[in-house]
JSON list of C-alpha atoms in Angstrom, two decimals:
[
{"chain": "A", "resi": 1, "resn": "UNK", "atom": "CA", "xyz": [0.18, 0.10, -0.23]},
{"chain": "A", "resi": 2, "resn": "UNK", "atom": "CA", "xyz": [1.17, 3.45, -1.02]},
{"chain": "A", "resi": 3, "resn": "UNK", "atom": "CA", "xyz": [1.39, 6.59, 1.34]},
{"chain": "A", "resi": 4, "resn": "UNK", "atom": "CA", "xyz": [-2.16, 8.12, -0.28]},
{"chain": "A", "resi": 5, "resn": "UNK", "atom": "CA", "xyz": [-3.91, 4.57, 0.49]},
{"chain": "A", "resi": 6, "resn": "UNK", "atom": "CA", "xyz": [-2.78, 4.96, 4.20]},
{"chain": "A", "resi": 7, "resn": "UNK", "atom": "CA", "xyz": [-4.21, 8.23, 4.04]},
{"chain": "A", "resi": 8, "resn": "UNK", "atom": "CA", "xyz": [-7.36, 6.91, 2.65]},
{"chain": "A", "resi": 9, "resn": "UNK", "atom": "CA", "xyz": [-7.57, 4.52, 5.59]},
{"chain": "A", "resi": 10, "resn": "UNK", "atom": "CA", "xyz": [-6.63, 7.24, 7.98]},
{"chain": "A", "resi": 11, "resn": "UNK", "atom": "CA", "xyz": [-9.23, 9.28, 6.47]},
{"chain": "A", "resi": 12, "resn": "UNK", "atom": "CA", "xyz": [-11.93, 6.66, 7.13]},
{"chain": "A", "resi": 13, "resn": "UNK", "atom": "CA", "xyz": [-10.77, 6.22, 10.74]},
{"chain": "A", "resi": 14, "resn": "UNK", "atom": "CA", "xyz": [-11.18, 10.07, 11.03]},
{"chain": "A", "resi": 15, "resn": "UNK", "atom": "CA", "xyz": [-14.50, 9.74, 9.69]},
{"chain": "A", "resi": 16, "resn": "UNK", "atom": "CA", "xyz": [-15.31, 7.32, 13.02]},
{"chain": "A", "resi": 17, "resn": "UNK", "atom": "CA", "xyz": [-12.99, 9.24, 15.73]},
{"chain": "A", "resi": 18, "resn": "UNK", "atom": "CA", "xyz": [-12.30, 12.73, 14.81]},
{"chain": "A", "resi": 19, "resn": "UNK", "atom": "CA", "xyz": [-8.62, 12.08, 14.30]},
{"chain": "A", "resi": 20, "resn": "UNK", "atom": "CA", "xyz": [-6.38, 14.67, 13.23]},
{"chain": "A", "resi": 21, "resn": "UNK", "atom": "CA", "xyz": [-4.72, 13.25, 9.83]},
{"chain": "A", "resi": 22, "resn": "UNK", "atom": "CA", "xyz": [-1.26, 14.90, 8.68]},
{"chain": "A", "resi": 23, "resn": "UNK", "atom": "CA", "xyz": [1.90, 13.54, 7.15]},
{"chain": "A", "resi": 24, "resn": "UNK", "atom": "CA", "xyz": [3.66, 12.17, 10.06]},
{"chain": "A", "resi": 25, "resn": "UNK", "atom": "CA", "xyz": [0.93, 10.08, 10.88]},
{"chain": "A", "resi": 26, "resn": "UNK", "atom": "CA", "xyz": [0.33, 8.76, 7.35]},
{"chain": "A", "resi": 27, "resn": "UNK", "atom": "CA", "xyz": [4.27, 7.97, 7.68]},
{"chain": "A", "resi": 28, "resn": "UNK", "atom": "CA", "xyz": [3.85, 6.50, 11.18]},
{"chain": "A", "resi": 29, "resn": "UNK", "atom": "CA", "xyz": [0.84, 4.28, 10.00]},
{"chain": "A", "resi": 30, "resn": "UNK", "atom": "CA", "xyz": [2.35, 3.13, 6.71]},
{"chain": "A", "resi": 31, "resn": "UNK", "atom": "CA", "xyz": [5.40, 1.59, 8.82]},
{"chain": "A", "resi": 32, "resn": "UNK", "atom": "CA", "xyz": [2.56, -0.94, 10.39]},
{"chain": "A", "resi": 33, "resn": "UNK", "atom": "CA", "xyz": [-0.05, -1.43, 7.74]},
{"chain": "A", "resi": 34, "resn": "UNK", "atom": "CA", "xyz": [2.01, -0.57, 4.43]},
{"chain": "A", "resi": 35, "resn": "UNK", "atom": "CA", "xyz": [2.28, -4.24, 3.34]},
{"chain": "A", "resi": 36, "resn": "UNK", "atom": "CA", "xyz": [-1.53, -4.78, 3.72]},
{"chain": "A", "resi": 37, "resn": "UNK", "atom": "CA", "xyz": [-3.89, -4.35, 1.11]},
{"chain": "A", "resi": 38, "resn": "UNK", "atom": "CA", "xyz": [-5.74, -1.31, 1.03]},
{"chain": "A", "resi": 39, "resn": "UNK", "atom": "CA", "xyz": [-9.09, -2.97, 0.78]},
{"chain": "A", "resi": 40, "resn": "UNK", "atom": "CA", "xyz": [-8.10, -5.05, 3.55]},
{"chain": "A", "resi": 41, "resn": "UNK", "atom": "CA", "xyz": [-7.38, -2.23, 5.70]},
{"chain": "A", "resi": 42, "resn": "UNK", "atom": "CA", "xyz": [-10.35, -0.34, 4.66]},
{"chain": "A", "resi": 43, "resn": "UNK", "atom": "CA", "xyz": [-12.53, -3.29, 5.74]},
{"chain": "A", "resi": 44, "resn": "UNK", "atom": "CA", "xyz": [-10.80, -3.61, 8.87]},
{"chain": "A", "resi": 45, "resn": "UNK", "atom": "CA", "xyz": [-11.34, 0.19, 9.94]},
{"chain": "A", "resi": 46, "resn": "UNK", "atom": "CA", "xyz": [-15.19, -0.92, 9.36]},
{"chain": "A", "resi": 47, "resn": "UNK", "atom": "CA", "xyz": [-15.09, -4.01, 11.56]},
{"chain": "A", "resi": 48, "resn": "UNK", "atom": "CA", "xyz": [-12.95, -2.36, 14.24]},
{"chain": "A", "resi": 49, "resn": "UNK", "atom": "CA", "xyz": [-15.47, 0.01, 14.59]},
{"chain": "A", "resi": 50, "resn": "UNK", "atom": "CA", "xyz": [-18.52, -2.62, 14.56]},
{"chain": "A", "resi": 51, "resn": "UNK", "atom": "CA", "xyz": [-16.94, -4.32, 17.31]},
{"chain": "A", "resi": 52, "resn": "UNK", "atom": "CA", "xyz": [-15.36, -1.77, 19.67]},
{"chain": "A", "resi": 53, "resn": "UNK", "atom": "CA", "xyz": [-15.81, 1.83, 20.84]},
{"chain": "A", "resi": 54, "resn": "UNK", "atom": "CA", "xyz": [-12.08, 2.30, 21.35]},
{"chain": "A", "resi": 55, "resn": "UNK", "atom": "CA", "xyz": [-10.05, 4.41, 19.04]},
{"chain": "A", "resi": 56, "resn": "UNK", "atom": "CA", "xyz": [-8.31, 2.24, 16.66]},
{"chain": "A", "resi": 57, "resn": "UNK", "atom": "CA", "xyz": [-4.59, 2.18, 16.52]},
{"chain": "A", "resi": 58, "resn": "UNK", "atom": "CA", "xyz": [-2.26, 0.51, 13.94]},
{"chain": "A", "resi": 59, "resn": "UNK", "atom": "CA", "xyz": [-1.54, -2.32, 15.61]},
{"chain": "A", "resi": 60, "resn": "UNK", "atom": "CA", "xyz": [-5.57, -3.24, 15.72]},
{"chain": "A", "resi": 61, "resn": "UNK", "atom": "CA", "xyz": [-6.12, -2.44, 11.71]},
{"chain": "A", "resi": 62, "resn": "UNK", "atom": "CA", "xyz": [-3.27, -4.68, 10.97]},
{"chain": "A", "resi": 63, "resn": "UNK", "atom": "CA", "xyz": [-4.42, -7.56, 12.84]},
{"chain": "A", "resi": 64, "resn": "UNK", "atom": "CA", "xyz": [-7.97, -7.05, 11.80]},
{"chain": "A", "resi": 65, "resn": "UNK", "atom": "CA", "xyz": [-6.27, -6.95, 8.17]},
{"chain": "A", "resi": 66, "resn": "UNK", "atom": "CA", "xyz": [-4.11, -9.86, 8.55]},
{"chain": "A", "resi": 67, "resn": "UNK", "atom": "CA", "xyz": [-7.57, -11.93, 9.44]},
{"chain": "A", "resi": 68, "resn": "UNK", "atom": "CA", "xyz": [-9.64, -10.45, 6.37]},
{"chain": "A", "resi": 69, "resn": "UNK", "atom": "CA", "xyz": [-6.58, -11.37, 4.06]},
{"chain": "A", "resi": 70, "resn": "UNK", "atom": "CA", "xyz": [-6.38, -14.67, 5.25]},
{"chain": "A", "resi": 71, "resn": "UNK", "atom": "CA", "xyz": [-9.84, -15.70, 5.12]},
{"chain": "A", "resi": 72, "resn": "UNK", "atom": "CA", "xyz": [-10.30, -14.27, 1.49]},
{"chain": "A", "resi": 73, "resn": "UNK", "atom": "CA", "xyz": [-7.10, -16.18, 0.43]},
{"chain": "A", "resi": 74, "resn": "UNK", "atom": "CA", "xyz": [-8.51, -19.29, 1.93]},
{"chain": "A", "resi": 75, "resn": "UNK", "atom": "CA", "xyz": [-11.95, -18.99, 0.13]},
{"chain": "A", "resi": 76, "resn": "UNK", "atom": "CA", "xyz": [-9.84, -18.07, -3.17]},
{"chain": "A", "resi": 77, "resn": "UNK", "atom": "CA", "xyz": [-7.90, -21.28, -2.57]},
{"chain": "A", "resi": 78, "resn": "UNK", "atom": "CA", "xyz": [-11.44, -23.10, -1.83]},
{"chain": "A", "resi": 79, "resn": "UNK", "atom": "CA", "xyz": [-12.45, -21.59, -5.00]},
{"chain": "A", "resi": 80, "resn": "UNK", "atom": "CA", "xyz": [-9.52, -22.86, -7.40]},
{"chain": "A", "resi": 81, "resn": "UNK", "atom": "CA", "xyz": [-9.91, -26.51, -5.94]},
{"chain": "A", "resi": 82, "resn": "UNK", "atom": "CA", "xyz": [-13.66, -26.45, -7.07]},
{"chain": "A", "resi": 83, "resn": "UNK", "atom": "CA", "xyz": [-13.90, -28.47, -10.08]},
{"chain": "A", "resi": 84, "resn": "UNK", "atom": "CA", "xyz": [-14.67, -27.21, -13.42]},
{"chain": "A", "resi": 85, "resn": "UNK", "atom": "CA", "xyz": [-18.42, -27.61, -14.51]},
{"chain": "A", "resi": 86, "resn": "UNK", "atom": "CA", "xyz": [-18.52, -30.85, -16.63]},
{"chain": "A", "resi": 87, "resn": "UNK", "atom": "CA", "xyz": [-19.48, -30.63, -19.94]},
{"chain": "A", "resi": 88, "resn": "UNK", "atom": "CA", "xyz": [-23.08, -31.92, -20.67]},
{"chain": "A", "resi": 89, "resn": "UNK", "atom": "CA", "xyz": [-23.37, -35.80, -22.01]},
{"chain": "A", "resi": 90, "resn": "UNK", "atom": "CA", "xyz": [-23.62, -36.55, -25.23]},
{"chain": "A", "resi": 91, "resn": "UNK", "atom": "CA", "xyz": [-26.62, -38.39, -26.83]},
{"chain": "A", "resi": 92, "resn": "UNK", "atom": "CA", "xyz": [-24.70, -41.20, -27.32]},
{"chain": "A", "resi": 93, "resn": "UNK", "atom": "CA", "xyz": [-23.70, -41.47, -23.85]},
{"chain": "A", "resi": 94, "resn": "UNK", "atom": "CA", "xyz": [-26.93, -40.80, -22.48]},
{"chain": "A", "resi": 95, "resn": "UNK", "atom": "CA", "xyz": [-28.37, -43.63, -24.79]},
{"chain": "A", "resi": 96, "resn": "UNK", "atom": "CA", "xyz": [-25.74, -46.03, -23.44]},
{"chain": "A", "resi": 97, "resn": "UNK", "atom": "CA", "xyz": [-26.52, -45.00, -19.97]},
{"chain": "A", "resi": 98, "resn": "UNK", "atom": "CA", "xyz": [-30.33, -45.81, -20.19]},
{"chain": "A", "resi": 99, "resn": "UNK", "atom": "CA", "xyz": [-29.32, -49.18, -22.10]},
{"chain": "A", "resi": 100, "resn": "UNK", "atom": "CA", "xyz": [-27.20, -50.12, -19.35]},
{"chain": "A", "resi": 101, "resn": "UNK", "atom": "CA", "xyz": [-29.73, -49.09, -17.04]},
{"chain": "A", "resi": 102, "resn": "UNK", "atom": "CA", "xyz": [-32.23, -51.44, -18.51]},
{"chain": "A", "resi": 103, "resn": "UNK", "atom": "CA", "xyz": [-30.15, -54.51, -18.42]},
{"chain": "A", "resi": 104, "resn": "UNK", "atom": "CA", "xyz": [-29.56, -53.95, -14.35]},
{"chain": "A", "resi": 105, "resn": "UNK", "atom": "CA", "xyz": [-31.78, -56.04, -12.32]},
{"chain": "A", "resi": 106, "resn": "UNK", "atom": "CA", "xyz": [-34.69, -54.26, -10.53]},
{"chain": "A", "resi": 107, "resn": "UNK", "atom": "CA", "xyz": [-34.52, -54.35, -6.90]},
{"chain": "A", "resi": 108, "resn": "UNK", "atom": "CA", "xyz": [-37.13, -54.67, -4.66]},
{"chain": "A", "resi": 109, "resn": "UNK", "atom": "CA", "xyz": [-37.20, -52.69, -1.62]},
{"chain": "A", "resi": 110, "resn": "UNK", "atom": "CA", "xyz": [-37.66, -55.50, 0.48]},
{"chain": "A", "resi": 111, "resn": "UNK", "atom": "CA", "xyz": [-33.93, -56.69, -0.79]},
{"chain": "A", "resi": 112, "resn": "UNK", "atom": "CA", "xyz": [-32.48, -53.52, 0.86]},
{"chain": "A", "resi": 113, "resn": "UNK", "atom": "CA", "xyz": [-31.33, -52.64, 4.44]},
{"chain": "A", "resi": 114, "resn": "UNK", "atom": "CA", "xyz": [-32.53, -49.43, 6.07]},
{"chain": "A", "resi": 115, "resn": "UNK", "atom": "CA", "xyz": [-28.86, -48.16, 6.12]},
{"chain": "A", "resi": 116, "resn": "UNK", "atom": "CA", "xyz": [-29.24, -48.82, 1.58]},
{"chain": "A", "resi": 117, "resn": "UNK", "atom": "CA", "xyz": [-32.38, -47.18, 1.55]},
{"chain": "A", "resi": 118, "resn": "UNK", "atom": "CA", "xyz": [-30.94, -44.09, 3.58]},
{"chain": "A", "resi": 119, "resn": "UNK", "atom": "CA", "xyz": [-28.16, -43.64, 1.47]},
{"chain": "A", "resi": 120, "resn": "UNK", "atom": "CA", "xyz": [-30.36, -43.79, -2.00]},
{"chain": "A", "resi": 121, "resn": "UNK", "atom": "CA", "xyz": [-32.60, -40.81, -0.56]},
{"chain": "A", "resi": 122, "resn": "UNK", "atom": "CA", "xyz": [-29.79, -39.00, 0.25]},
{"chain": "A", "resi": 123, "resn": "UNK", "atom": "CA", "xyz": [-28.10, -39.68, -3.25]},
{"chain": "A", "resi": 124, "resn": "UNK", "atom": "CA", "xyz": [-31.00, -38.70, -5.17]},
{"chain": "A", "resi": 125, "resn": "UNK", "atom": "CA", "xyz": [-31.35, -35.40, -2.70]},
{"chain": "A", "resi": 126, "resn": "UNK", "atom": "CA", "xyz": [-27.76, -34.73, -3.66]},
{"chain": "A", "resi": 127, "resn": "UNK", "atom": "CA", "xyz": [-28.15, -35.26, -7.44]},
{"chain": "A", "resi": 128, "resn": "UNK", "atom": "CA", "xyz": [-31.48, -32.80, -7.68]},
{"chain": "A", "resi": 129, "resn": "UNK", "atom": "CA", "xyz": [-29.54, -30.31, -5.96]},
{"chain": "A", "resi": 130, "resn": "UNK", "atom": "CA", "xyz": [-26.82, -30.38, -8.04]},
{"chain": "A", "resi": 131, "resn": "UNK", "atom": "CA", "xyz": [-29.19, -30.50, -11.10]},
{"chain": "A", "resi": 132, "resn": "UNK", "atom": "CA", "xyz": [-30.96, -27.68, -9.95]},
{"chain": "A", "resi": 133, "resn": "UNK", "atom": "CA", "xyz": [-27.57, -25.57, -9.14]},
{"chain": "A", "resi": 134, "resn": "UNK", "atom": "CA", "xyz": [-26.25, -26.37, -12.44]},
{"chain": "A", "resi": 135, "resn": "UNK", "atom": "CA", "xyz": [-29.55, -25.08, -14.09]},
{"chain": "A", "resi": 136, "resn": "UNK", "atom": "CA", "xyz": [-29.56, -22.27, -12.28]},
{"chain": "A", "resi": 137, "resn": "UNK", "atom": "CA", "xyz": [-25.76, -21.34, -13.36]},
{"chain": "A", "resi": 138, "resn": "UNK", "atom": "CA", "xyz": [-26.76, -21.71, -17.06]},
{"chain": "A", "resi": 139, "resn": "UNK", "atom": "CA", "xyz": [-29.81, -19.12, -16.76]},
{"chain": "A", "resi": 140, "resn": "UNK", "atom": "CA", "xyz": [-27.95, -16.45, -15.52]}
]
C-alpha cells in the first residue's frame, strides 16, 4: 500500500473518531500497515468500529486486516480447488446409460437395508440439488 492509500485508511478512521491526520501520521501508520492490501485495511476499519468503541491503533487494523486477508485467501484457494463444471453428456452417452440401466436387475425395496435406503434417498437429493444448481448457473 502506498502513502496515499494509507491516507485513505486514516481518512476513514477520522470519520469514526475525529482524529487529525497529517503527513507524520501517514508515515507512522505506513510502517505498520503499509504491507497490507488497502481494501483489507479499509474493511478492517469498519470491522473494528463495528466491534469496539475504542480508538483504533495501527496494530488493531493490522491484526484485523491480516484476518480478512487470510479468510479471503482461503476462500480463493477453495474456489480454485472446485472442479470445473462438467460438460453435458452427448446423446450417445445418454443412450448408453439408459441401455445399461434397462439391463440392471430391478431391486425390490424389501431386498435393501434401512441404511441402503437412506443412502439412496440422500444420493437422489444430492443429485436433485446438483441438477438445480447447475441449471441455475446456466440461466444467469
